[in-house]
Short mmCIF file of C-alpha atoms and ligand atoms in Angstrom, two decimals:
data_model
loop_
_atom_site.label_atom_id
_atom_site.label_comp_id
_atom_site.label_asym_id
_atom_site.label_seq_id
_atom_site.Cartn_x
_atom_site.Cartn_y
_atom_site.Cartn_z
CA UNK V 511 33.58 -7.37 4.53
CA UNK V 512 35.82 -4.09 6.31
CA UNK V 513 33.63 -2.08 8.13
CA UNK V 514 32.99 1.29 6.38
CA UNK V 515 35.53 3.55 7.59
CA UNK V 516 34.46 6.97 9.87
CA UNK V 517 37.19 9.64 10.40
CA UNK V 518 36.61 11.56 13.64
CA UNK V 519 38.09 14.86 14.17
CA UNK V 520 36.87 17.15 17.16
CA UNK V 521 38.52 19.84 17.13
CA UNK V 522 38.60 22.80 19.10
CA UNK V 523 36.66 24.61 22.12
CA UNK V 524 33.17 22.38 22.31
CA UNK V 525 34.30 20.40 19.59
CA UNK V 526 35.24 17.31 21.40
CA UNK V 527 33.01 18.22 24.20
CA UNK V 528 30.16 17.36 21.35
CA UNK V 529 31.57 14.69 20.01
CA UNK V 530 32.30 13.01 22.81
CA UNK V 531 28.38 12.44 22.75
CA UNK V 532 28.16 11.59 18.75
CA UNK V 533 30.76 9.09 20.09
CA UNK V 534 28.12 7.01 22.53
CA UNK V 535 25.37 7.53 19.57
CA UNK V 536 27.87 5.46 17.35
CA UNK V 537 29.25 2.85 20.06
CA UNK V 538 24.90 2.19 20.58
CA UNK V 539 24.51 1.35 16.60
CA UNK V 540 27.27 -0.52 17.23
CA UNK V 541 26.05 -2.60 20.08
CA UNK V 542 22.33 -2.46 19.17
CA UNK V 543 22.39 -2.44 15.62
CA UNK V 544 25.11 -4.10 14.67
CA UNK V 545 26.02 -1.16 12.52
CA UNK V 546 29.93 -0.80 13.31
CA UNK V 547 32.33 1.44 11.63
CA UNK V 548 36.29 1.81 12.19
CA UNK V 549 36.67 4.96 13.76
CA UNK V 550 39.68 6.71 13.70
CA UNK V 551 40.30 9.95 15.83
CA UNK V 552 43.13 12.82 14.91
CA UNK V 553 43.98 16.84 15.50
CA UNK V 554 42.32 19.48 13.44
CA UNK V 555 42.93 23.13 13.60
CA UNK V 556 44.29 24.48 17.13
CA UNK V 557 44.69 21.12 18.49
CA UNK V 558 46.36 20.14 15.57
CA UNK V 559 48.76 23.42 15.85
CA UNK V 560 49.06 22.57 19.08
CA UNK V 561 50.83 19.30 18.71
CA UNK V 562 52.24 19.49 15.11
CA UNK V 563 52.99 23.54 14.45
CA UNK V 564 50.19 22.88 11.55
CA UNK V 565 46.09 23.06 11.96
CA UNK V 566 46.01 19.92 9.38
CA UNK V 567 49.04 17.67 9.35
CA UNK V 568 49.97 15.58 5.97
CA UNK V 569 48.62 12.47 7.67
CA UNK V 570 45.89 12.74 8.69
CA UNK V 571 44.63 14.53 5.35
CA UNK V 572 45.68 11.60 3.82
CA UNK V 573 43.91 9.86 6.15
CA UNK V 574 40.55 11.73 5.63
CA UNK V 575 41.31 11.02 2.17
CA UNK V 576 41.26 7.30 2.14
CA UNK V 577 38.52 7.18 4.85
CA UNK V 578 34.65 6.92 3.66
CA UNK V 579 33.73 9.72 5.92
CA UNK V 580 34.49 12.54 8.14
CA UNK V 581 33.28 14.06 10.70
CA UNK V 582 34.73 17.29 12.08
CA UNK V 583 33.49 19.18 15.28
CA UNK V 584 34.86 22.62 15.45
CA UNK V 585 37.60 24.78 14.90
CA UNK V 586 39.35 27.75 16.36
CA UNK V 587 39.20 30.16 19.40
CA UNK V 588 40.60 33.27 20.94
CA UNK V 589 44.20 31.47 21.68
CA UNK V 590 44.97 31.16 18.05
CA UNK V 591 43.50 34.71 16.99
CA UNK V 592 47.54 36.05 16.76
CA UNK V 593 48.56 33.16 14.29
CA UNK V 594 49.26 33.82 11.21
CA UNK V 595 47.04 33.31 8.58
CA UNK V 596 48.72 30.77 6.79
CA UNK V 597 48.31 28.31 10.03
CA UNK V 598 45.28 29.72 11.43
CA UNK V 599 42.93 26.83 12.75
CA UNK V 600 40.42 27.37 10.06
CA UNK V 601 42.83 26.69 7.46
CA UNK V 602 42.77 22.72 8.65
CA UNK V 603 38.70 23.03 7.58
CA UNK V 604 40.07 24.78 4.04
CA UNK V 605 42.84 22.51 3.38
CA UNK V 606 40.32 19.60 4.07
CA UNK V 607 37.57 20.99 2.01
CA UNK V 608 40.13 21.66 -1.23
CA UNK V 609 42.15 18.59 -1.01
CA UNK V 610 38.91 16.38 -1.03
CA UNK V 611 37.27 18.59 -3.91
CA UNK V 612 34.24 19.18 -2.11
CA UNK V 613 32.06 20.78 -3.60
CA UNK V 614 28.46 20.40 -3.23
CA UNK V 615 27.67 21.43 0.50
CA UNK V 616 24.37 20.00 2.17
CA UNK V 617 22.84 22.20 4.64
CA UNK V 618 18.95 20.43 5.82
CA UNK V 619 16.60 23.18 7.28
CA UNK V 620 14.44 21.18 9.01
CA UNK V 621 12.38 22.11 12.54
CA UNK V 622 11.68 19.99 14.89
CA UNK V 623 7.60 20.82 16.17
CA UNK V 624 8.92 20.74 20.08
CA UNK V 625 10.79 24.21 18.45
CA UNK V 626 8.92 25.71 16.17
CA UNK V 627 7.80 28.60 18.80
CA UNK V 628 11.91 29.54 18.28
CA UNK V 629 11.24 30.31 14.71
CA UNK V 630 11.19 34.25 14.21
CA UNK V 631 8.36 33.26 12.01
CA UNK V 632 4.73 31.51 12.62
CA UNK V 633 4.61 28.47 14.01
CA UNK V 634 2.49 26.75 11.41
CA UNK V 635 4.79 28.18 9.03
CA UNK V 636 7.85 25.95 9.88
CA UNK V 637 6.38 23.26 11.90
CA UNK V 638 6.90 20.28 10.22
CA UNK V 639 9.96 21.98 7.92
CA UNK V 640 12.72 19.91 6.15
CA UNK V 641 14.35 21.18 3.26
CA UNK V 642 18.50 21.05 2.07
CA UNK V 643 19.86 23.44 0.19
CA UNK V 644 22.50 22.64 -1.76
CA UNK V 645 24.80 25.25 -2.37
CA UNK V 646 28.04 24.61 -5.12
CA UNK V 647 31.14 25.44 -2.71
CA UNK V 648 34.40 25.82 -4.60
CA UNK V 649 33.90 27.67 -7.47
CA UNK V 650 32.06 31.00 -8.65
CA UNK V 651 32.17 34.77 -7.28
CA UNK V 652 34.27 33.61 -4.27
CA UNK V 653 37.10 32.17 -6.18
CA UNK V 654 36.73 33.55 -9.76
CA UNK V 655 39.61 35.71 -11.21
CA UNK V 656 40.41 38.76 -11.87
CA UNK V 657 39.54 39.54 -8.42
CA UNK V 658 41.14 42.13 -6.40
CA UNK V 659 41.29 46.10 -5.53
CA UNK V 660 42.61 48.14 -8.55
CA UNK V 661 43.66 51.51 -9.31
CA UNK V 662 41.35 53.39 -12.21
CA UNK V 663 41.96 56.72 -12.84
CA UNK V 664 41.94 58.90 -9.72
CA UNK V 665 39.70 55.95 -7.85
CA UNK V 666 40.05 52.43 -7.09
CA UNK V 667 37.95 49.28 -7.87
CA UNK V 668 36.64 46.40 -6.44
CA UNK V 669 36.63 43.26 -8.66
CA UNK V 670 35.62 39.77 -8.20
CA UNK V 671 34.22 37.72 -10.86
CA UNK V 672 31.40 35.26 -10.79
CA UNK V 673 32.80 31.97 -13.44
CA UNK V 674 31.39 28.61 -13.50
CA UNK V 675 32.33 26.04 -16.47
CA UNK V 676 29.66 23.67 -17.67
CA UNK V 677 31.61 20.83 -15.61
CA UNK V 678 31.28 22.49 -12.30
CA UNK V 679 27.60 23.09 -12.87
CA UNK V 680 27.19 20.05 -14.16
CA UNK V 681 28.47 17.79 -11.15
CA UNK V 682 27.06 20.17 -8.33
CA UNK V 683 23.67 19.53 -10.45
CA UNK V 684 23.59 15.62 -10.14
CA UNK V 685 24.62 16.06 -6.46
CA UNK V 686 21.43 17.49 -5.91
CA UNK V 687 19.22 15.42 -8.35
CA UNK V 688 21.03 12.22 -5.98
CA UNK V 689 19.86 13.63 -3.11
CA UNK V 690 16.53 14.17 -4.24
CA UNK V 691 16.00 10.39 -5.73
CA UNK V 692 16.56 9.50 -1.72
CA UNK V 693 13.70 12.18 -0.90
CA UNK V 694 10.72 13.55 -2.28
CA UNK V 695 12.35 13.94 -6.10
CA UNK V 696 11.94 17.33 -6.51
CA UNK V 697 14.64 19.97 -6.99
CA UNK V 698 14.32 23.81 -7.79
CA UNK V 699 17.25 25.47 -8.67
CA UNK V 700 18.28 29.10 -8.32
CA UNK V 701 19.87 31.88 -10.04
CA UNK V 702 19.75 34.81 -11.42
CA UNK V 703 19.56 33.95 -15.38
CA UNK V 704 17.74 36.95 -15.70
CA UNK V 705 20.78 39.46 -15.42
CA UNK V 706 23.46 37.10 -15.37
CA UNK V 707 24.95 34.91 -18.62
CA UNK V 708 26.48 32.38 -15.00
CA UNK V 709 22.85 31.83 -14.75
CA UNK V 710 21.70 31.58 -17.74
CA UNK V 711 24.41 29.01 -18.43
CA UNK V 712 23.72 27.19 -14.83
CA UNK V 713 19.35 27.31 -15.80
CA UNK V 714 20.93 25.54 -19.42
CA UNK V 715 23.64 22.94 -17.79
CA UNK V 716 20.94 22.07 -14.99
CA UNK V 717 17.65 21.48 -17.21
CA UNK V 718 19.96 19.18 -19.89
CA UNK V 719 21.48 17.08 -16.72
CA UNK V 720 17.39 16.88 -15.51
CA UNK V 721 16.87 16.10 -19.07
CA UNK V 722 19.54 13.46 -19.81
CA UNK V 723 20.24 11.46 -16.61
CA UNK V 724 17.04 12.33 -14.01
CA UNK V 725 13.71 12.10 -16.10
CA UNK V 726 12.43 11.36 -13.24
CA UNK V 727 13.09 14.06 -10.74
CA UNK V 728 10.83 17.05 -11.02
CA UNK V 729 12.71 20.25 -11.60
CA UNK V 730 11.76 23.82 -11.08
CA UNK V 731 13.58 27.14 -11.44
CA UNK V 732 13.24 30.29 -9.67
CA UNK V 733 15.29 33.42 -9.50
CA UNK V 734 17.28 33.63 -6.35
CA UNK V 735 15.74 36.47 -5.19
CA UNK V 736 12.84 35.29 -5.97
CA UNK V 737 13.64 32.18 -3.57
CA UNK V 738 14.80 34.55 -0.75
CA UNK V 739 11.06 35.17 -0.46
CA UNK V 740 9.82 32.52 -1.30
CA UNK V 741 11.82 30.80 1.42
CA UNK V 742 10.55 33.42 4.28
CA UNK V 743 6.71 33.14 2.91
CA UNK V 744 6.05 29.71 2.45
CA UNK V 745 9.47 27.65 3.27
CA UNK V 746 7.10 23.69 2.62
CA UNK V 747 7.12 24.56 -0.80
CA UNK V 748 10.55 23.62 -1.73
CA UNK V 749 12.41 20.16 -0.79
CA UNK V 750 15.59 20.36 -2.58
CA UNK V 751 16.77 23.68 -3.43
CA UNK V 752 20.18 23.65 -5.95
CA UNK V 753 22.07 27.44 -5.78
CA UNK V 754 25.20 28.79 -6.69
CA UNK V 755 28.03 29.67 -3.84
CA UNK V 756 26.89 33.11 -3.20
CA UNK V 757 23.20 32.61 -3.52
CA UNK V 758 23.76 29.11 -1.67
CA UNK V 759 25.71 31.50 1.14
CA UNK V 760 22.90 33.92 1.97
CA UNK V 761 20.19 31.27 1.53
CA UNK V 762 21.30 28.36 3.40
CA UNK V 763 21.89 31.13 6.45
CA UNK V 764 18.26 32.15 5.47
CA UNK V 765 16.38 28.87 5.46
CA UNK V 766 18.73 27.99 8.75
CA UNK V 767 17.04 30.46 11.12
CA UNK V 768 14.04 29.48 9.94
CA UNK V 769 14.58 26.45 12.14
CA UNK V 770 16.07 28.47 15.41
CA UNK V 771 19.32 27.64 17.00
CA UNK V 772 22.56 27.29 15.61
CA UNK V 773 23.60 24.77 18.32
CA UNK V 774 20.49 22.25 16.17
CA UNK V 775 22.13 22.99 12.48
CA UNK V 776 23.83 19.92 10.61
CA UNK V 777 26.00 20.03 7.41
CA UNK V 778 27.35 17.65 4.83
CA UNK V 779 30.12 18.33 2.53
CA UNK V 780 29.73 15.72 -0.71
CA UNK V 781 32.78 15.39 -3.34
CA UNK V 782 32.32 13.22 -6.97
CA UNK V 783 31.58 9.98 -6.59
CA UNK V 784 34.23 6.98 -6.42
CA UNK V 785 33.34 4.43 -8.22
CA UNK V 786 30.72 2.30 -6.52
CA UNK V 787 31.41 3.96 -3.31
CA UNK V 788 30.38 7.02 -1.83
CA UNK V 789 31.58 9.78 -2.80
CA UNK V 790 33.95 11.74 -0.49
CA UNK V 791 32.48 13.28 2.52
CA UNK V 792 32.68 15.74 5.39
CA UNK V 793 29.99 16.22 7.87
CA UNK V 794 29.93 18.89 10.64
CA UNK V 795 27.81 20.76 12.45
CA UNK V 796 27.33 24.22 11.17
CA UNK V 797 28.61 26.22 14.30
CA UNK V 798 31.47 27.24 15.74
CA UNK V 799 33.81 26.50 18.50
CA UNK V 800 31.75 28.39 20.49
CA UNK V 801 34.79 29.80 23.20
CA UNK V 802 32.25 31.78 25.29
CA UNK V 803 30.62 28.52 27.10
CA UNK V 804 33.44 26.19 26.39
CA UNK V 805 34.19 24.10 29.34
CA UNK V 806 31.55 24.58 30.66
CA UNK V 807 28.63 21.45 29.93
CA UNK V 808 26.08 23.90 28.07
CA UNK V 809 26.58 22.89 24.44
CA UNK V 810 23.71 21.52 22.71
CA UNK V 811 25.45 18.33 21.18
CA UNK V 812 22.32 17.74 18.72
CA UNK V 813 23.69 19.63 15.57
CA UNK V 814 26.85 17.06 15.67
CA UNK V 815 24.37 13.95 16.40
CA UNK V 816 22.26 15.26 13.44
CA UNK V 817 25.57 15.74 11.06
CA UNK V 818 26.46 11.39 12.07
CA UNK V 819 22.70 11.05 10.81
CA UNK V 820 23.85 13.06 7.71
CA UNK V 821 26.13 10.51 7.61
CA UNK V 822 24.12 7.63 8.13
CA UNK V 823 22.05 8.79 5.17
CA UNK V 824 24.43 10.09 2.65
CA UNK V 825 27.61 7.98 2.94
CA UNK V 826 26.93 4.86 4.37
CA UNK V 827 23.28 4.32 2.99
CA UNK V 828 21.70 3.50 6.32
CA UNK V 829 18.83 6.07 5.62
CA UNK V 830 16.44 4.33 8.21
CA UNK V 831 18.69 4.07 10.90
CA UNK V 832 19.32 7.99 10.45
CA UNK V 833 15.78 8.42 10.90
CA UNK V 834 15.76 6.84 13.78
CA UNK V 835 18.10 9.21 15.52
CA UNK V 836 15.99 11.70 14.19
CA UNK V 837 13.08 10.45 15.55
CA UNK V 838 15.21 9.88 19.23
CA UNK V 839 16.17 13.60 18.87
CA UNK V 840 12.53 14.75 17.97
CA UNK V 841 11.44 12.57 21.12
CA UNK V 842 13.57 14.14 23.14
CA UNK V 843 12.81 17.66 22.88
CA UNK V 844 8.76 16.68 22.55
CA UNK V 845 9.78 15.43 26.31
CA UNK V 846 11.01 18.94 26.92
CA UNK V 847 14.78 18.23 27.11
CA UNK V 848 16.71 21.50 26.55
CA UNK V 849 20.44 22.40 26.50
CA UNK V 850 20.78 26.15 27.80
CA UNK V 851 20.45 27.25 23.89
CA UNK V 852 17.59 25.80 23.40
CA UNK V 853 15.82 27.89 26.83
CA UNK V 854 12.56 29.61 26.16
CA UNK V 855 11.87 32.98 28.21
CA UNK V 856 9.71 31.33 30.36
CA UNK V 857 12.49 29.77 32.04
CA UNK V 858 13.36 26.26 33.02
CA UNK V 859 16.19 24.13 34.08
CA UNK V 860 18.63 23.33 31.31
CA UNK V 861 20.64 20.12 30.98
CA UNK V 862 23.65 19.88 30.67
CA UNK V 863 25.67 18.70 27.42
CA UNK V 864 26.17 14.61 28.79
CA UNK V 865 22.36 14.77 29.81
CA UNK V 866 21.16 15.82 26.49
CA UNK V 867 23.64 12.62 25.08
CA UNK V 868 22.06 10.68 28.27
CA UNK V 869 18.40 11.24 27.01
CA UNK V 870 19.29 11.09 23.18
CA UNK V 871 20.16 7.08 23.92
CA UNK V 872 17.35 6.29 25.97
CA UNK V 873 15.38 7.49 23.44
CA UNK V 874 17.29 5.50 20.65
CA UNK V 875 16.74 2.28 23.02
CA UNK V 876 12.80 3.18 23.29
CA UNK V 877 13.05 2.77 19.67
CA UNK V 878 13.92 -0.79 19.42
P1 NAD S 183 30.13 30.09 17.22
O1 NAD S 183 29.23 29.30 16.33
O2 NAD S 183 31.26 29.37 17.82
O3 NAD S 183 29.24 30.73 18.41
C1 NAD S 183 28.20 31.69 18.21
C2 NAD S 183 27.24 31.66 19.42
O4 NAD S 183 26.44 30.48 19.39
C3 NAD S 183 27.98 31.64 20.76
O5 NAD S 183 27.26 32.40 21.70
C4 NAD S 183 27.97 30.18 21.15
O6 NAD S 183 28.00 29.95 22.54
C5 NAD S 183 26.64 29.69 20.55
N1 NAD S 183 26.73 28.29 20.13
C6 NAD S 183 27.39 27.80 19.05
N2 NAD S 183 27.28 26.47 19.01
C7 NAD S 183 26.56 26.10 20.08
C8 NAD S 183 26.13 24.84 20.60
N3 NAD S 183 26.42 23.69 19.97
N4 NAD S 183 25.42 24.83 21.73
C9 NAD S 183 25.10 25.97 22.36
N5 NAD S 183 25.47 27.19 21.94
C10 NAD S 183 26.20 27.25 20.80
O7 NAD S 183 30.62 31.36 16.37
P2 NAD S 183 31.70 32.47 16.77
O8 NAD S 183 31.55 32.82 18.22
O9 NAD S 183 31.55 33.51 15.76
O10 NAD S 183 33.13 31.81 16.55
C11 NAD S 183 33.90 31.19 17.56
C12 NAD S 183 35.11 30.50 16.95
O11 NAD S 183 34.66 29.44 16.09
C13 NAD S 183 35.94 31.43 16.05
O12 NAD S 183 37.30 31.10 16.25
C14 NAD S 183 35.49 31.09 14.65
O13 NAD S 183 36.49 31.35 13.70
C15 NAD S 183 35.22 29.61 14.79
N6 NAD S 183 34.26 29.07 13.81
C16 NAD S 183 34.50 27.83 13.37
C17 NAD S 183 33.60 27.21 12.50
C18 NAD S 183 33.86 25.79 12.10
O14 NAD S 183 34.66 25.11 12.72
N7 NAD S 183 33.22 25.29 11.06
C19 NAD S 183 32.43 27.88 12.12
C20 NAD S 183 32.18 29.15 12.62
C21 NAD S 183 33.11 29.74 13.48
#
């Protein structure tokens, strides 16, 4: 049998200087595993302007199309701030996102004890931590029309419009309830059905789905703001939480901090299913291209390690071999093992971006 297919795509600014670690994480399944995958590599965003005039050329969408997986690094930095807009770097991530109809976006909270003093809240709070949000990501107040700035009377208007169809509820909804069958089966889902028909439709469209195709996944439903709280006061009390695209924005950014640095954040970005296989995917670490320590051997390469795990888990259904680069990562910062993001006040040496990779496969080969 072909070997599952992995499309890599670094990036810009410490986008390939992070993957160039994920890279040695997936050459060691390879060797010690026997868990190979054909990796291809191609331009995205600057890089991609760079070399084609256009930050996502027509092959290699299609190729992210055909491929089982993707997994992006970063895009953008100052150079390209002038560009238009129409071939700004971040439209490569847009164009990517449309074109593979992704729209159920995976974004784990989960804190590793070794940093639980980063939290801005108590440590027994979010020790122990690991939750996904999953947030619906190409439909409702962000894309819904009539939207726009309008003259009325002697004042003008701001309108956008929050629309979801039974369909796109609907599909976002067993996304989640998935997800949960490969965890602890419980979902709660959030909205605002209390002064919104969207969510009283979404609390309707979500319950039937439960109803229909997931007896067995336990479902709850809270108002969203509601769940803001919630998620500040006792964060362990939720394992799958489903949301709507603005809700889903402000929360996932929420229960993210909850776990301290950005440089430590995964994401997955799941499309509908095809056929037996899994459904189209984009992983990638939540942060930026980061232009202010590019260069340079600081960034923390664990949030792009964490998004091949996603990976592992989601796409290629290796779900204990992605906790065992879990583990390795948890290992590693128990030992004390810091990039310079991950520095306390009290000091210390920070390693460098290699070292933390360095470390990270040791720790994989103490696993064996
Ligand atoms: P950023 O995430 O790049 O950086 C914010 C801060 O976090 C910086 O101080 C940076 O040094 C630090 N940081 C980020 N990732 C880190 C890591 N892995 N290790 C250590 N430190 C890390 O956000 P920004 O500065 O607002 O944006 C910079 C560029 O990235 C912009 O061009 C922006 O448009 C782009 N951007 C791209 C994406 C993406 O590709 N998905 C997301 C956000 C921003």
């Amino acid at each position: 049998m072909a070997n599952p297919s992995l499309l890599i795509l670094a990036g810009d600014g410490i986008g390939p200087e992070v993957m160039e670690q994920v890279k040695r994480v997936i050459d060691w399944f390879g060797a010690k595993r026997d868990l190979r995958f054909d990796v291809s590599e191609d331009l995205v965003g600057g890089s991609a302007y760079d070399a084609h005039g256009t930050p996502l050329h027509d092959e290699t969408m299609a190729k992210a199309l055909a491929a089982d997986a993707v997994l992006l690094g970063a895009v953008g930095g100052p150079k390209y701030d002038a560009l238009d807009f129409s071939v700004k770097p971040e439209r490569g991530l847009l164009r990517l996102r449309k074109e593979m109809d992704l729209f159920s976006n995976l974004r784990p909270a989960q804190c590793f004890d070794a940093l639980a003093d980063f939290s801005s809240l108590k440590k027994d709070i979010v020790a122990g931590l690991d939750i996904v949000i999953v947030r619906e990501l190409t439909s409702g107040v962000y894309f819904g029309e009539p939207r726009g700035i309008f003259e009325e009377g002697n004042e003008r208007v701001g309108i956008n419009t929050q629309r979801y169809t039974e369909g796109e509820i609907d599909r976002v909804a067993r996304s989640a309830f998935e997800l949960a069958r490969r965890r602890s089966g419980k979902v709660c889902s959030m909205e605002k059905a209390n002064v919104m028909e969207s969510g009283i439709l979404w609390r309707e469209v979500v319950q039937k789905v439960r109803d229909t195709d997931y007896p067995d996944i336990e479902l709850s439903h809270m108002y969203a703001d509601n769940g803001a709280m919630q998620l500040v006061r006792a964060p362990k009390q939720f394992d799958v939480i489903l949301t709507d695209n603005l809700f889903g924005d402000i929360l996932s950014d929420c229960a993210a901090m909850l776990t301290g640095s950005l440089g430590m954040l995964p994401s997955a970005s799941l499309g509908a299913p095809r056929g037996d296989g899994p459904p189209r995917a984009l992983y990638e670490p939540v942060h930026g291209s980061a232009p202010d320590i590019t260069g340079q051997g600081k960034a923390n390469p664990i949030a792009c390690i964490l998004s091949f795990a996603m990976a592992l888990r989601y796409s290629f259904d290796q779900g204990d071999e992605a906790t065992r680069l879990e583990q390795a990562i948890e290992a590693v910062l128990a030992d004390g093992a810091r990039t310079a993001d991950l520095m306390g006040a009290d000091g210390g040496q920070p390693i460098s971006t290699t070292q933390m990779g360095d470390a990270i496969l040791t720790a994989l080969d103490n696993s064996l």
